[in-house]
PDB file of C-alpha atoms in Angstrom:
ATOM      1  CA  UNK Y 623      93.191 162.011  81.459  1.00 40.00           C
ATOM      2  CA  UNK Y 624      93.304 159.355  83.853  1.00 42.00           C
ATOM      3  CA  UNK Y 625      96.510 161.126  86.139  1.00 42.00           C
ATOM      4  CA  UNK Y 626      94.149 163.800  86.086  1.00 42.00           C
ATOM      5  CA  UNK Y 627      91.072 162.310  87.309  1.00 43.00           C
ATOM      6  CA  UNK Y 628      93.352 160.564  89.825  1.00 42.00           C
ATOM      7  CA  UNK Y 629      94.730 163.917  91.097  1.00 45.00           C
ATOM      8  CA  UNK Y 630      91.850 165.718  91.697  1.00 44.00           C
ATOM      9  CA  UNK Y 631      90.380 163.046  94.132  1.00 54.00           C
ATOM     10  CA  UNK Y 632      92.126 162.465  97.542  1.00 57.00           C
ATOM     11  CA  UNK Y 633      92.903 158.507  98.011  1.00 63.00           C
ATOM     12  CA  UNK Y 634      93.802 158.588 101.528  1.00 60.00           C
ATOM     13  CA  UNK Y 635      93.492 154.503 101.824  1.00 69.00           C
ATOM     14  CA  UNK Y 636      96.011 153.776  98.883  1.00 75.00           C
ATOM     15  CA  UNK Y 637      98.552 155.314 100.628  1.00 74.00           C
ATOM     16  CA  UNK Y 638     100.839 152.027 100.952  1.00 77.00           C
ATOM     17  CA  UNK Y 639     100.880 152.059  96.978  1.00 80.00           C
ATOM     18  CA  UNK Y 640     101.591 155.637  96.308  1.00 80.00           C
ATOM     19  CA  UNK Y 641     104.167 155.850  99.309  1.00 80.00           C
ATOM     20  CA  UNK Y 642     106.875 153.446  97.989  1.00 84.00           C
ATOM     21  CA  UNK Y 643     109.916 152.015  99.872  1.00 87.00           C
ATOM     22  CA  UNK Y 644     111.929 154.174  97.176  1.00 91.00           C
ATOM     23  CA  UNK Y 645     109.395 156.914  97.340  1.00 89.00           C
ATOM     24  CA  UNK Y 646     110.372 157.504 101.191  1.00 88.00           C
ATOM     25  CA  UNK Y 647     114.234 156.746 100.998  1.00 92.00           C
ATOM     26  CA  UNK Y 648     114.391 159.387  99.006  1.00 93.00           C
ATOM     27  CA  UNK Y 649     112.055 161.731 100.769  1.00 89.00           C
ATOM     28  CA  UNK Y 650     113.876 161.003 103.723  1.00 92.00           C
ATOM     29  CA  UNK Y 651     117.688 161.584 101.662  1.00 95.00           C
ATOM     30  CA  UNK Y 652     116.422 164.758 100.640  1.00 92.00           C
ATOM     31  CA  UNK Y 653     115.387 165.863 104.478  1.00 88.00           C
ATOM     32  CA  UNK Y 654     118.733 164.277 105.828  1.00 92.00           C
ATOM     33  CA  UNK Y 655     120.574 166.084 102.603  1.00 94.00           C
ATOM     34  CA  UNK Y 656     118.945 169.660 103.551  1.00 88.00           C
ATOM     35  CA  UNK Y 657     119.221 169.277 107.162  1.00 86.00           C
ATOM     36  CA  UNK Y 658     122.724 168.712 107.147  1.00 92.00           C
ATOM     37  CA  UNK Y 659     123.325 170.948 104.321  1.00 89.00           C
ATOM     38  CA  UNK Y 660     121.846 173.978 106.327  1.00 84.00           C
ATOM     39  CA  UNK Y 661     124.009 172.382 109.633  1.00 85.00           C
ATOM     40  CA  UNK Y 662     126.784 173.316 108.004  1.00 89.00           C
ATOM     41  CA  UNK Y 663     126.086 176.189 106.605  1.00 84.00           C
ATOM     42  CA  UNK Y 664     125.144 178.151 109.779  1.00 83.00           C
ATOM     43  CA  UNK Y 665     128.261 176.118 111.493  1.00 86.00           C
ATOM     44  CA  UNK Y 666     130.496 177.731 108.719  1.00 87.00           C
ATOM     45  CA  UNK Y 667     129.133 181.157 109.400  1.00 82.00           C
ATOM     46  CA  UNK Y 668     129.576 180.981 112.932  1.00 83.00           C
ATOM     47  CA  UNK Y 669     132.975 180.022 112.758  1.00 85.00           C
ATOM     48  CA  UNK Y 670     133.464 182.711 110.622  1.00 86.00           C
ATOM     49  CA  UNK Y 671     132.197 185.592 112.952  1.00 86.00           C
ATOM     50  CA  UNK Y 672     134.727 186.732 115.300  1.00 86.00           C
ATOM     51  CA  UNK Y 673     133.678 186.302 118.779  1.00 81.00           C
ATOM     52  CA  UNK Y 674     134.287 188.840 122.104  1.00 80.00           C
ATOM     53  CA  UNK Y 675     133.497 189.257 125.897  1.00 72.00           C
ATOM     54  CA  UNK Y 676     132.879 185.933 128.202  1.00 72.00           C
ATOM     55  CA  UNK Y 677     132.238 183.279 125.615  1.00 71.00           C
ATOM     56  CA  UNK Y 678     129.743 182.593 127.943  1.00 75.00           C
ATOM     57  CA  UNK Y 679     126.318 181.335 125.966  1.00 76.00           C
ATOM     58  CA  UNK Y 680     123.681 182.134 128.436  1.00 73.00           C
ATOM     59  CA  UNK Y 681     120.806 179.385 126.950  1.00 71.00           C
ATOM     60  CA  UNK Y 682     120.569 175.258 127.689  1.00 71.00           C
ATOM     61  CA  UNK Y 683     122.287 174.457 124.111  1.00 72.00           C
ATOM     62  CA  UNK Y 684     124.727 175.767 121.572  1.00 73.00           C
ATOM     63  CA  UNK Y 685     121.818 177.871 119.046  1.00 75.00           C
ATOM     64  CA  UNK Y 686     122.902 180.288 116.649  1.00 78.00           C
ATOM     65  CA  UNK Y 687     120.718 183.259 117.895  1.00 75.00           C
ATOM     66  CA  UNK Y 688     122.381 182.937 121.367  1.00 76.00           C
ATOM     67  CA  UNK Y 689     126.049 182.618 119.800  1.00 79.00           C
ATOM     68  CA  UNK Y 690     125.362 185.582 117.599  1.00 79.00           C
ATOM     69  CA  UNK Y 691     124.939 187.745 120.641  1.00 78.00           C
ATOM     70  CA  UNK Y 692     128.602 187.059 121.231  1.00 81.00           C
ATOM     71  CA  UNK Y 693     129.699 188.662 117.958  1.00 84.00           C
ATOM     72  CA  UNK Y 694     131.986 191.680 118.240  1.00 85.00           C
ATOM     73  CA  UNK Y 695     130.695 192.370 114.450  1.00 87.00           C
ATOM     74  CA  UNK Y 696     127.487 193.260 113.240  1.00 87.00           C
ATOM     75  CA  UNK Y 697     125.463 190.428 112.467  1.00 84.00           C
ATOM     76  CA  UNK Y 698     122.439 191.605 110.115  1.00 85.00           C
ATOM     77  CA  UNK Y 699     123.975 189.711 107.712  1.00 85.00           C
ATOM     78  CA  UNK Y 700     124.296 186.422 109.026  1.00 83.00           C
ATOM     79  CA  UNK Y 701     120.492 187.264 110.829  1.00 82.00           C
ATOM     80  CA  UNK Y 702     119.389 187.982 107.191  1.00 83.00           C
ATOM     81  CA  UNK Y 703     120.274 185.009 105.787  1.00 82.00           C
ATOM     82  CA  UNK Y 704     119.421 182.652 109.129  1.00 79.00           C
ATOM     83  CA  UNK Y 705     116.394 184.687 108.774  1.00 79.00           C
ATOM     84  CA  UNK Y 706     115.647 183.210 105.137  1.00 83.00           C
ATOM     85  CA  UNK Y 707     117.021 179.889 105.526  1.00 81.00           C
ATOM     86  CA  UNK Y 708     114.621 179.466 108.723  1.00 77.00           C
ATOM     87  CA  UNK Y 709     111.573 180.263 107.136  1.00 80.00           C
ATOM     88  CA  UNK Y 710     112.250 177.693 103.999  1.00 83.00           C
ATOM     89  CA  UNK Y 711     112.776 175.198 106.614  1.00 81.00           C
ATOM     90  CA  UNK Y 712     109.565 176.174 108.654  1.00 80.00           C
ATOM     91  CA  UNK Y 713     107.356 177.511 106.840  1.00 83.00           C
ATOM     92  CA  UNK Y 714     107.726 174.879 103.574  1.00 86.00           C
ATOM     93  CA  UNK Y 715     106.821 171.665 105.616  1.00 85.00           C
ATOM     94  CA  UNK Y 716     103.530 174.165 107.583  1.00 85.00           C
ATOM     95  CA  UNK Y 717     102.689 174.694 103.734  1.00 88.00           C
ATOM     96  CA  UNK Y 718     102.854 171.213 102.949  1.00 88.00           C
ATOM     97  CA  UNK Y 719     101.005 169.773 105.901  1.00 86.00           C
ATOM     98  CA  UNK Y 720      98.033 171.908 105.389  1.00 87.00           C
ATOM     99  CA  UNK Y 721      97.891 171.432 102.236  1.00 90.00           C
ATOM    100  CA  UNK Y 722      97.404 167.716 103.034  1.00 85.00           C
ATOM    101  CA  UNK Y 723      95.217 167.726 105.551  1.00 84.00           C
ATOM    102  CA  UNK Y 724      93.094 170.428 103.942  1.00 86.00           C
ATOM    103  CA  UNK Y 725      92.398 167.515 101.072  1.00 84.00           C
ATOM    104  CA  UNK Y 726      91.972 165.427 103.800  1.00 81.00           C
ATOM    105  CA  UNK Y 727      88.919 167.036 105.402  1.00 82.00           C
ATOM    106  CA  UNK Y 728      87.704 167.801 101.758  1.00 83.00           C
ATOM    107  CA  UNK Y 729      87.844 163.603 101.396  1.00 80.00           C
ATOM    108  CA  UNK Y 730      86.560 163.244 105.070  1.00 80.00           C
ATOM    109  CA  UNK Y 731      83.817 165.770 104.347  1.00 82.00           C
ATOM    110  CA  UNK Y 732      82.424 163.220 102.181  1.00 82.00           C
ATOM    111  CA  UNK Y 733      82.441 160.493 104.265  1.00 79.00           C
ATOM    112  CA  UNK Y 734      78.678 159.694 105.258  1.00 81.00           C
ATOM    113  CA  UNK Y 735      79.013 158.436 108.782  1.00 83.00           C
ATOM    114  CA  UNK Y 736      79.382 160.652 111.529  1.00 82.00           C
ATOM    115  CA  UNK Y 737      81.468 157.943 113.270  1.00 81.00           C
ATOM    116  CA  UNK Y 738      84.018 157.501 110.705  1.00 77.00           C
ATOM    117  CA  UNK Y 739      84.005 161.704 110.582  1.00 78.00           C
ATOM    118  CA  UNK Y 740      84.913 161.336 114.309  1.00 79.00           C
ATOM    119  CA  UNK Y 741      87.234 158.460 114.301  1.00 77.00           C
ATOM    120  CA  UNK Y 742      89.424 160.225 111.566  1.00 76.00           C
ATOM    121  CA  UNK Y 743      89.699 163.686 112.670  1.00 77.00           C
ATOM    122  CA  UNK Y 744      90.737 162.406 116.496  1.00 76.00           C
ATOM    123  CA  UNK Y 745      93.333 160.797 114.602  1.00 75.00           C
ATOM    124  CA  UNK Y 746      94.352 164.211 112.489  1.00 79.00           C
ATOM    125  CA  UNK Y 747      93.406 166.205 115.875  1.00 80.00           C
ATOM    126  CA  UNK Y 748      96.234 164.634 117.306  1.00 79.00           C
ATOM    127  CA  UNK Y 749      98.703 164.835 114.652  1.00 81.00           C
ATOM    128  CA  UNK Y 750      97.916 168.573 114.178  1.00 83.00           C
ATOM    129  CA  UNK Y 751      98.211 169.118 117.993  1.00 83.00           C
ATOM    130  CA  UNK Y 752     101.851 167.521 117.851  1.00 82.00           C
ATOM    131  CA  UNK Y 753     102.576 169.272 114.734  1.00 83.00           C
ATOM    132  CA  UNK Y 754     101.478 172.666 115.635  1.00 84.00           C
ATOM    133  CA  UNK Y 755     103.282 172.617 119.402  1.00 83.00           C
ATOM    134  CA  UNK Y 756     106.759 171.974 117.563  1.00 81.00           C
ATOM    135  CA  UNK Y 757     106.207 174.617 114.563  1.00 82.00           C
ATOM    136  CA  UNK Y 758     104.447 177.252 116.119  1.00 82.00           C
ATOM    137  CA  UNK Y 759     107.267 177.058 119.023  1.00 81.00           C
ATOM    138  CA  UNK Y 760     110.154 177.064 116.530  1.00 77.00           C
ATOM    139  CA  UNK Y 761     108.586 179.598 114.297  1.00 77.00           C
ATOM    140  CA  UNK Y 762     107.884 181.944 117.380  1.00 77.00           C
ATOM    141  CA  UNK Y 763     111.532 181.352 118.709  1.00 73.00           C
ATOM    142  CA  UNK Y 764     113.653 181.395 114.722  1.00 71.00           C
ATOM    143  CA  UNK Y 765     111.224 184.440 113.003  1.00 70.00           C
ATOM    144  CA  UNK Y 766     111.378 187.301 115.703  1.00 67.00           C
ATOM    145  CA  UNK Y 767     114.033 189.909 115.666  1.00 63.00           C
ATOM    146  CA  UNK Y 768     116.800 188.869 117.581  1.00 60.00           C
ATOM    147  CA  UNK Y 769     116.093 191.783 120.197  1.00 62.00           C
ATOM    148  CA  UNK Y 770     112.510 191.359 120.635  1.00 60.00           C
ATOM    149  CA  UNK Y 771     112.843 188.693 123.382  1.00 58.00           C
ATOM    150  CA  UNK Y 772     114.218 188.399 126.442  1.00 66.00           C
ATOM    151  CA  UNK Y 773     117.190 186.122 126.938  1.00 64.00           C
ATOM    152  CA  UNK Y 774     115.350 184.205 129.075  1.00 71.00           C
ATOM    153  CA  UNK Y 775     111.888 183.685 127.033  1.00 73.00           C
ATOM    154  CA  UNK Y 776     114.401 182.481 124.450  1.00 72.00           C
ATOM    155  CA  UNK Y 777     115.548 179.415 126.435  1.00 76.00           C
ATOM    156  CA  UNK Y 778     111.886 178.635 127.365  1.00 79.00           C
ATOM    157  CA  UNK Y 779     110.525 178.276 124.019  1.00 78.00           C
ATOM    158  CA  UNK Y 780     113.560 176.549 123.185  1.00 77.00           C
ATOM    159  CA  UNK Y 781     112.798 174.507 126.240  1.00 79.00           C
ATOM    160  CA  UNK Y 782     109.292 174.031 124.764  1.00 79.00           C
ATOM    161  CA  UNK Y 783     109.743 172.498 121.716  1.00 76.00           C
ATOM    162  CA  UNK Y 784     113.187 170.173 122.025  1.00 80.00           C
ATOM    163  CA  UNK Y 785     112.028 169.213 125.610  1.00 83.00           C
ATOM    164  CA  UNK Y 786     108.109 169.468 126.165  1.00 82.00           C
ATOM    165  CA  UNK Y 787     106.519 168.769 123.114  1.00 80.00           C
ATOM    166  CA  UNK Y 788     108.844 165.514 122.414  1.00 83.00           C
ATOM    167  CA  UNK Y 789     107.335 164.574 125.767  1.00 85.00           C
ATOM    168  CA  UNK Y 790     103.515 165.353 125.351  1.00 83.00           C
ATOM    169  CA  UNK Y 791     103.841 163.781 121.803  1.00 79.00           C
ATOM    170  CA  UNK Y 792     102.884 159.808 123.341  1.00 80.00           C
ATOM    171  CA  UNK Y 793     100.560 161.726 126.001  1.00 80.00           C
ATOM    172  CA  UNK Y 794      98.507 162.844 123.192  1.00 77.00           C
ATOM    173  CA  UNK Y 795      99.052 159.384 121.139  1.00 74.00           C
ATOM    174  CA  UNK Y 796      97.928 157.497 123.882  1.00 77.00           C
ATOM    175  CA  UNK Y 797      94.910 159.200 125.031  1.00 72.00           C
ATOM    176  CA  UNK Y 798      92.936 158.028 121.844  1.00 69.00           C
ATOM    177  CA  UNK Y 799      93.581 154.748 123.216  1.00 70.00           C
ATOM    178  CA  UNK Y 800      90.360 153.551 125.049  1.00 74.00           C
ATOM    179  CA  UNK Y 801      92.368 151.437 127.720  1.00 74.00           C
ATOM    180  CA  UNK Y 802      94.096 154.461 128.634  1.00 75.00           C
ATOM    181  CA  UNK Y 803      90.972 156.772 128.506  1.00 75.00           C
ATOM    182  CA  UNK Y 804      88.715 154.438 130.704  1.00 80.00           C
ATOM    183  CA  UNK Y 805      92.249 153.831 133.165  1.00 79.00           C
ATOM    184  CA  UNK Y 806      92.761 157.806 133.372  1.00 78.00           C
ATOM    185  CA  UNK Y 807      88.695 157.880 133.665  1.00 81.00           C
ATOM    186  CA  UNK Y 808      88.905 155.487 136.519  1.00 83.00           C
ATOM    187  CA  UNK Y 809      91.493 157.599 138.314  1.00 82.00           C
ATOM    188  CA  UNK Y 810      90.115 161.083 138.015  1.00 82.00           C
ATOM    189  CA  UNK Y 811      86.686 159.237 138.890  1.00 79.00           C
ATOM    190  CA  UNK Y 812      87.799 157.772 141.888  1.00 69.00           C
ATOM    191  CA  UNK Y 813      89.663 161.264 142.898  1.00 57.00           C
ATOM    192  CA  UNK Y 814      86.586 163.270 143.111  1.00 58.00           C
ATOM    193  CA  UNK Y 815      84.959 160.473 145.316  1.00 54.00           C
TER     194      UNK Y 815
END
């Protein structure tokens, strides 16, 4: 009765207690585990598709889409299963983080001051914004058929999220920060003077 009653109401300020030391090494074995786990696996494949013409990868990085484009066999097969194996990866931690948050504005729903409303959804506003340039870019660039893009819209979104959003992530961090808001409202201020 009482794991129930704890369950069914979000604790967001006992985190340090529920969230362990050996709570997160092993949340973070289990990511390092299936990350290199799936590594390998599409590195096996690859190796195991026979390659023609230039060799020549036409992207920024060595990505399995690009390198499958050099296959002289057909690769619906090895699509398929990059295909699956993608969307466990992607679309397992998007389930998971709105799951969370979605308790979390049910618990910050509840909260009676408008102030502490505002103060914790800037803080989730700019976690989501971080979270959503990097998934929505990998899931638009790993979950399209290989030939509905363009060779080079490919390298652009794969510009966009190992490149860009790594970038804007301490843009957006910072601009909660009220030193940096009143410096950046100083400059643009004294710009339009």
């Amino acid at each position: 009765m009482a794991f129930d009653r704890y369950a069914a109401v979000c604790r967001p300020l006992h985190y340090t207690v529920i969230m362990h030391p050996r709570l997160c090494a092993l949340m973070a074995s289990a990511s390092w585990f299936t990350g290199f786990a799936n590594s390998s696996l599409e590195t096996v494949l690859i190796f195991l598709i026979p390659l023609c013409g230039r060799n020549k990868i036409e992207h920024f990085f060595c990505e399995v889409p690009p390198l499958l484009k050099l296959a002289c066999v057909d690769t619906t097969v090895y699509e398929s299963e990059i295909l699956f194996f993608s969307m466990i990866f992607l679309f397992i931690p998007v389930a998971l983080i709105t799951f969370s948050y979605g308790r979390i504005v049910r618990a910050v729903l509840r909260i009676k001051s408008a102030a502490g409303q505002r103060k914790v959804f800037g803080t989730c506003g700019s976690h989501l914004t971080v979270v959503s340039l990097f998934y929505g870019t990998a899931i638009y660039a790993y979950l399209q058929p290989s030939n509905n893009h363009s060779q080079d819209q490919g390298k652009f979104i794969s510009l966009f999220y190992t490149i860009v959003t790594p970038m804007v992530n301490p843009v957006i961090y910072t601009l909660r920060n009220k030193d940096v808001m009143s410096a950046v409202e100083k400059v643009f201020h004294r710009g339009s003077i």
